[in-house]
Short mmCIF file of C-alpha atoms in Angstrom, two decimals:
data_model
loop_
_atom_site.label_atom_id
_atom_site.label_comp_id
_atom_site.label_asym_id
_atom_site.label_seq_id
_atom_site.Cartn_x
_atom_site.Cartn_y
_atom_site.Cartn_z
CA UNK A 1 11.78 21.22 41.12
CA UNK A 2 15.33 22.81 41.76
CA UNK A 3 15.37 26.19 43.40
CA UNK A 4 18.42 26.65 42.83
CA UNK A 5 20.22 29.53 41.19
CA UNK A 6 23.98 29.34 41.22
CA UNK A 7 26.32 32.26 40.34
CA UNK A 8 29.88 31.39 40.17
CA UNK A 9 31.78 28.18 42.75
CA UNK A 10 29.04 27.05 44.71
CA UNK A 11 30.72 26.40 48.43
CA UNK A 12 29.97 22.28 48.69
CA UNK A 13 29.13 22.40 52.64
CA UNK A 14 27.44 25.04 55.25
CA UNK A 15 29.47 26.34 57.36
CA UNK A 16 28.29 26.76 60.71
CA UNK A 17 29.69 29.41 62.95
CA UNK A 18 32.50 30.03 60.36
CA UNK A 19 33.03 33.87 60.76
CA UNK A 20 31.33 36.62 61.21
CA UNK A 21 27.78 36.74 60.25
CA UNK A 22 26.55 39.73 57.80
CA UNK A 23 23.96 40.99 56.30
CA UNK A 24 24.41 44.21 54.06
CA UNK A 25 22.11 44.84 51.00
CA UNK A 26 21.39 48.31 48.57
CA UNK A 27 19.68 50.76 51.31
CA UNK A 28 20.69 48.36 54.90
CA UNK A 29 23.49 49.46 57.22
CA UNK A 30 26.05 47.39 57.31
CA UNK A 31 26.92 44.99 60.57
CA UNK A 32 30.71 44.95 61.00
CA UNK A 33 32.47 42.07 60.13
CA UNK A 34 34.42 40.24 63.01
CA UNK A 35 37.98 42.81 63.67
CA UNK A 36 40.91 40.87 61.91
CA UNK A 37 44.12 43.07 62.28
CA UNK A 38 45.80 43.41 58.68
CA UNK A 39 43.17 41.17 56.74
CA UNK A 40 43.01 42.33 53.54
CA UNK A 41 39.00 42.72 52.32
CA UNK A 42 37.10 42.64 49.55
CA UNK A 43 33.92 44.11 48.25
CA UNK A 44 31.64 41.42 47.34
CA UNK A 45 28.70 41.96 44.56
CA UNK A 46 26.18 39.71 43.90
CA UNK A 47 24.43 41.14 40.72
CA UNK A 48 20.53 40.65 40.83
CA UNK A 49 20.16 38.20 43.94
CA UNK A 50 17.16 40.35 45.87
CA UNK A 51 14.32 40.76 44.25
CA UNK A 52 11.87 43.33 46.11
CA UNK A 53 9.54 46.45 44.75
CA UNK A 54 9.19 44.77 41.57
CA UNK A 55 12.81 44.81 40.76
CA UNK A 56 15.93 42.55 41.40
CA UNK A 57 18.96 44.54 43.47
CA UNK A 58 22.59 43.53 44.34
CA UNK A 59 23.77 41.92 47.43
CA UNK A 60 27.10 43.85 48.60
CA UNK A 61 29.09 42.66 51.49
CA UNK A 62 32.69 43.84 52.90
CA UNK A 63 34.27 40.08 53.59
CA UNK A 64 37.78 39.19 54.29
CA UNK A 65 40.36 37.57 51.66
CA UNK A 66 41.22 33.78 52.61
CA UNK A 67 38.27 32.83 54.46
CA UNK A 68 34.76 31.28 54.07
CA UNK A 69 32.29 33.61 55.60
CA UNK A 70 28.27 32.44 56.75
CA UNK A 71 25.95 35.42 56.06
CA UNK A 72 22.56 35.38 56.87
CA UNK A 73 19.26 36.21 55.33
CA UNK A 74 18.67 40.32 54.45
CA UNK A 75 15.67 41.44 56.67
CA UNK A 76 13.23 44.65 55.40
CA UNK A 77 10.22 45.73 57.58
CA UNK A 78 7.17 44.95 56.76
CA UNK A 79 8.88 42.13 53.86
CA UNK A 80 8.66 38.61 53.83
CA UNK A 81 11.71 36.08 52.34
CA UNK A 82 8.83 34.01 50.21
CA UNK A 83 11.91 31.13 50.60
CA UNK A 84 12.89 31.81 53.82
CA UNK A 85 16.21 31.15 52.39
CA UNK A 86 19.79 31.92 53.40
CA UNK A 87 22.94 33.08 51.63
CA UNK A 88 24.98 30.56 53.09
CA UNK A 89 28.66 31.40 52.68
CA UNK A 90 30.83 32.92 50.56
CA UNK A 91 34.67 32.37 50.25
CA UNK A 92 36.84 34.91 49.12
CA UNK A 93 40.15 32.96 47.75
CA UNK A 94 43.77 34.23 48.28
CA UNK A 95 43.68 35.33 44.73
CA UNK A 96 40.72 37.26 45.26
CA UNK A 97 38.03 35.29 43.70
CA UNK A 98 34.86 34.69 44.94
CA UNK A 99 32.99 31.24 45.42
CA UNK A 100 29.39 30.60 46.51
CA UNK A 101 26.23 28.49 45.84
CA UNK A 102 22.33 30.71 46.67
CA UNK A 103 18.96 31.27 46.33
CA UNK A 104 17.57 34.38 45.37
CA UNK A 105 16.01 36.39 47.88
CA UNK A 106 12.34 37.17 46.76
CA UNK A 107 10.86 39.67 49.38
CA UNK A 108 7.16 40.42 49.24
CA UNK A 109 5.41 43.22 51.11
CA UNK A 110 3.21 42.01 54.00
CA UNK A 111 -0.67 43.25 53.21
CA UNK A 112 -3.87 42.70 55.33
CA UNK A 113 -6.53 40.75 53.73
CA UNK A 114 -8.65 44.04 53.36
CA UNK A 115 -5.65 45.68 51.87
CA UNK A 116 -5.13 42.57 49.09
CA UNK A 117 -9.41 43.25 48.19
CA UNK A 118 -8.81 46.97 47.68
CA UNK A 119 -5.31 45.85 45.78
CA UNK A 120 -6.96 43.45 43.17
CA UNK A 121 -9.61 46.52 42.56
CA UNK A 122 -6.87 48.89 41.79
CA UNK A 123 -6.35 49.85 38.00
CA UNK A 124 -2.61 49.17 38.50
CA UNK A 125 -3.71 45.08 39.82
CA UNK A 126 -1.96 42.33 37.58
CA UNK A 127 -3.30 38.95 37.43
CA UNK A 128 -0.33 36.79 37.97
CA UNK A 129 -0.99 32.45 37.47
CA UNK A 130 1.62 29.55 38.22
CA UNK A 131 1.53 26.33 39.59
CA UNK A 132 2.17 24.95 42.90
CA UNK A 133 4.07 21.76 43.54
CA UNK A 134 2.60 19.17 45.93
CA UNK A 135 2.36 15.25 46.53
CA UNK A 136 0.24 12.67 48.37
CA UNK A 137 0.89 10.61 50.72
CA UNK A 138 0.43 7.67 48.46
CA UNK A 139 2.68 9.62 45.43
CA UNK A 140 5.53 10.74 46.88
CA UNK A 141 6.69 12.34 42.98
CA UNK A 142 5.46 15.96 42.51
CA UNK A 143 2.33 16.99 40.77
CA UNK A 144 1.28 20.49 40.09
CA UNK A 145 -1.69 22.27 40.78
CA UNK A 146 -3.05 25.56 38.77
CA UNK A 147 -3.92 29.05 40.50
CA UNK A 148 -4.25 32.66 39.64
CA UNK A 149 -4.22 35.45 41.83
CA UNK A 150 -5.02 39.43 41.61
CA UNK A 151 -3.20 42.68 43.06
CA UNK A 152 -0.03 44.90 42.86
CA UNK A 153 3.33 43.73 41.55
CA UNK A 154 5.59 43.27 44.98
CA UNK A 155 2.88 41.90 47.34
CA UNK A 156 2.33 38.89 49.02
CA UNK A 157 -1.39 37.34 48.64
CA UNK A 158 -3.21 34.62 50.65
CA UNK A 159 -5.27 32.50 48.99
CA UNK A 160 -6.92 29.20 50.00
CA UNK A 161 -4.86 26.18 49.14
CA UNK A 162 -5.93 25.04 45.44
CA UNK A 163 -8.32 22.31 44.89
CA UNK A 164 -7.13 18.66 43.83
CA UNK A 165 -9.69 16.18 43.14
CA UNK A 166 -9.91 13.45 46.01
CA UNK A 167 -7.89 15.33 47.70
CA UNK A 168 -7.64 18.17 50.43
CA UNK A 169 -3.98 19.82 51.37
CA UNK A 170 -3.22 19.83 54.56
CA UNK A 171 -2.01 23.87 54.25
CA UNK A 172 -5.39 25.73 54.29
CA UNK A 173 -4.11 28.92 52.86
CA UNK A 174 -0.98 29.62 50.58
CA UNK A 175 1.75 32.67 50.74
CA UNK A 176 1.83 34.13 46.98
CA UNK A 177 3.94 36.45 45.67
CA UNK A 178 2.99 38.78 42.79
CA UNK A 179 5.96 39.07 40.60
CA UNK A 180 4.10 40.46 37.73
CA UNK A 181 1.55 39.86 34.63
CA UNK A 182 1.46 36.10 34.76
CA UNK A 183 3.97 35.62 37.20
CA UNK A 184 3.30 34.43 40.96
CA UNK A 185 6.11 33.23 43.03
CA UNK A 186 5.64 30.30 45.09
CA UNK A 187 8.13 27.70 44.98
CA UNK A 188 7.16 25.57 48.38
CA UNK A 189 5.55 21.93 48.10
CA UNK A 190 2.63 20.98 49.25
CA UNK A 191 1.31 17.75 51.63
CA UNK A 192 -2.31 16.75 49.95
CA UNK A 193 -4.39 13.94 51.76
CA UNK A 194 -7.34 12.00 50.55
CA UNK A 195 -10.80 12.94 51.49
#
């Protein structure tokens, strides 16, 4: 399954060290980006790539013309990246247009396992389904597995891995994020072993 979203020229290899590294995003403070004396800059939008609160925001970034820049993941308090994903890099061209290849950033808020009971009771609680992928050791090609989960929009549940027949996964408990009515967000795959 591709996780892939791209928006515009995807950048065809990660840059390491390239730049300065920055991470600036709706309400976050912005970390400078590396002095350049007389580099012209330009302010980078990336409509809808964080979603978070039960909403999808826009990355902004300050990044200078003529050069391929790494960024790194946003970071909230009390959030978790369900993708532990990164931005990568962006290149702003002489001409001023903008290249890059991403993820979305799904960010769930962190919830005690008391906290996700008292959630699922709440009158506001959505049951959200979806399928995780997985294989076997003897099937490398991914199969999917049912689950539903209950709680608020914008928080991350734990659940125990889902049952396969003949089968037990070698993750005992699964990350989900509630996204909404029908929608859980879990995009990882999943090592299953025979019984």
């Amino acid at each position: 399954m591709s996780k892939k979203w791209l928006a515009g020229l995807a950048v065809g290899t990660a840059l390491t060290g390239a730049g300065a590294v920055v991470g600036v995003v709706s309400d976050q403070v912005s970390q400078p980006v590396t002095a350049q004396a007389a580099t012209k800059i330009k302010k980078v939008v990336i409509k809808k790539l964080i979603w978070k609160d039960g909403k999808w925001h826009d990355f902004k970034v300050t990044l200078p013309y003529g050069k391929t820049t790494a960024v790194k993941t946003p970071k909230y308090k009390g959030y978790k990246d369900m993708e532990d994903s990164t931005i990568g890099a962006i290149t702003v061209f002489k001409d001023g247009s903008v290249g890059y290849g991403t993820n979305p950033f799904v960010f769930m808020k962190v919830i005690s396992a008391k906290q996700q009971a008292k959630n699922a009771k709440s009158k506001k609680a959505v049951t959200a389904k979806g399928s995780l992928a997985y294989y076997t050791t003897s099937n490398l090609h991914e199969k999917y597995v049912k689950y539903t989960v209950k709680g608020l929009v914008g928080t991350m549940v734990k659940i125990k891995a889902p049952k396969v027949k003949g089968y037990k996964s070698k993750t005992k408990t699964i990350n989900i994020g509630i996204m909404g009515k029908n929608k859980g967000w879990n995009y990882n795959m999943y090592h299953y072993v025979k019984k």
